[in-house]
Amino acid sequence: MKKILFALVAIFAFAACDVIKQDDRFEPVGKSETSERRVLLMDFTGWRCVNCPDAAENARQIAEAYPENCIVVSMHPEGMTFTDPGTEGPEFASKEAMDYFKAFGGSLGTGLPKGVIDMKKYRGEYLNSFDRWAAAVLNRMNDTARYTLEVKADEYSYTVNAECIQGLTSSNEHLLVWLVEDSIVAPQLTQQGEEHEYMHRHVFRRCLNGDGNIWGEFLAFDFDDKATASGEFTLDPLVGKHYVVVAALIDGETHEVLQCAETEIGAAAPVKNPGFFTVTDENNEIEYKNNDTIYVSHFEYGEMVSHFNVNIDDQSAVDFCLDEERDPAFADYIYSMCVFGECRTDFTGSGHWGPFEFGQGETYPVQHHVMIPDEDLGEPQTIPVKIIFSNGNPLATMNLVFIYQYTPQTDED
């Protein structure tokens, strides 16, 4: 995984974004043995917090490294400067998120981002900066799983099945059930400014145990050390929305998470971003991640061609779209794009092609052909290409940097 660099940012009134020293970067902390233990990472965040996207990326990397063992939920505490929607910001803040934040020692003056792992103290603290999250998650993963938990849900109800597999040591287990919304495109402040089409992941919406009931309900186990709970809820129309139900079995006294599980609701599955796609070079040797820069140095007679392969995990329709905010002076440089072996030469302006039907697990070559006029040759320029779903949600951005190495064609050529 890549190292993440963090920079100092301006301080807001009453609170400040957490600043991580340059030496305290995310590093993979190794693999755990196969474990049934799932860990709940609560990411306290806000759309006005410029360091929070770094924390969200850190959480994504942890969940990607341990996909079967880590559940991430983003909490936006109500009443903070960082979560105030104002006139154009997203409505993510909730009183319940603030109740959790206060329960773990947070306040209006506490800097964000902060994370709580399994509602338990790590290094003597509940609220930890995100350079500690990976180690804390792995530490909890290595604990013996005493319970199994399974949750099923549709757009109207949920059912949770729990089993104690190590013998009950407590008679005070509580079940906590949350509604989470995933893959929401909305503004986010970053260190580079406001990003209008930021993908917000795992946004906590509400507790399904009842308003204000943030610690869940008592769960009674039978003589076979099994328990079942169910409930009903209502949703807004699912059009364009992706919901997840998260269940956590907690100690009713300490609130420590004993086990957790999640499930997607109905057909409106969360967009798997950016793990949904894989982009490699033409030899399938170098794998690119979201927002990676692809350097293209092959340049023949005024034309440059970028070659890469795209693999889609699930069968899906995908559009290819150029970044509409790129420098208009280079709008016509991309004169051809080839997908599925079909090349089009009208890919100019804010070009938008698709949808292309990708088969599940199949790999397709994609090329961009660029023609640069002789008079414009000079310093390297970045031409961003955005891959989006046909429903309009951005999937990934790749930056193509064309390194000008033009040599005029000779008669011998």
XYZ file of N, CA and C in Angstrom, residues 47 53 90 185-200 290-291 325 386 394 397:
75
model
N -17.534 16.903 6.355
C -17.271 17.316 4.970
C -16.435 18.595 4.899
N -10.508 13.357 4.279
C -10.350 12.438 3.141
C -9.134 11.528 3.275
N -23.467 18.633 2.290
C -24.294 17.438 2.452
C -24.909 17.336 3.841
N -22.368 10.814 -3.732
C -21.565 11.846 -4.388
C -22.011 13.210 -3.877
N -21.104 13.902 -3.180
C -21.427 15.195 -2.571
C -20.128 15.946 -2.325
N -20.203 17.254 -2.053
C -18.983 18.038 -1.842
C -18.176 17.582 -0.630
N -16.857 17.822 -0.687
C -15.938 17.559 0.411
C -14.772 18.528 0.301
N -14.437 19.189 1.407
C -13.255 20.033 1.415
C -12.018 19.143 1.542
N -11.006 19.453 0.757
C -9.744 18.725 0.797
C -8.616 19.731 0.938
N -7.393 19.236 1.049
C -6.243 20.128 1.143
C -6.019 20.887 -0.150
N -6.616 20.427 -1.243
C -6.484 21.113 -2.527
C -7.675 22.013 -2.838
N -8.655 22.074 -1.932
C -9.845 22.877 -2.174
C -11.090 22.002 -2.108
N -12.209 22.544 -2.569
C -13.459 21.794 -2.518
C -13.569 20.849 -3.715
N -13.847 19.586 -3.408
C -14.098 18.597 -4.457
C -15.609 18.388 -4.534
N -16.191 18.761 -5.668
C -17.649 18.765 -5.782
C -18.240 17.370 -5.929
N -17.496 16.450 -6.517
C -18.017 15.105 -6.759
C -17.211 14.066 -5.974
N -17.114 14.294 -4.685
C -16.391 13.370 -3.807
C -17.305 12.194 -3.473
N -16.719 10.996 -3.409
C -17.492 9.807 -3.067
C -17.422 9.570 -1.562
N -18.546 9.824 -0.881
C -18.627 9.586 0.566
C -19.060 8.145 0.796
N -7.035 4.212 -7.757
C -7.782 5.434 -7.991
C -6.893 6.661 -7.824
N -6.959 7.564 -8.808
C -6.204 8.813 -8.825
C -4.707 8.618 -9.051
N -13.482 19.811 -16.222
C -12.808 20.996 -15.691
C -11.364 21.109 -16.170
N -11.839 10.501 -16.528
C -12.677 9.998 -15.451
C -13.519 8.830 -15.944
N -19.269 8.707 -10.007
C -17.877 8.546 -10.435
C -17.262 7.292 -9.840
N -10.759 8.061 -11.149
C -10.095 9.052 -11.982
C -8.667 8.604 -12.220
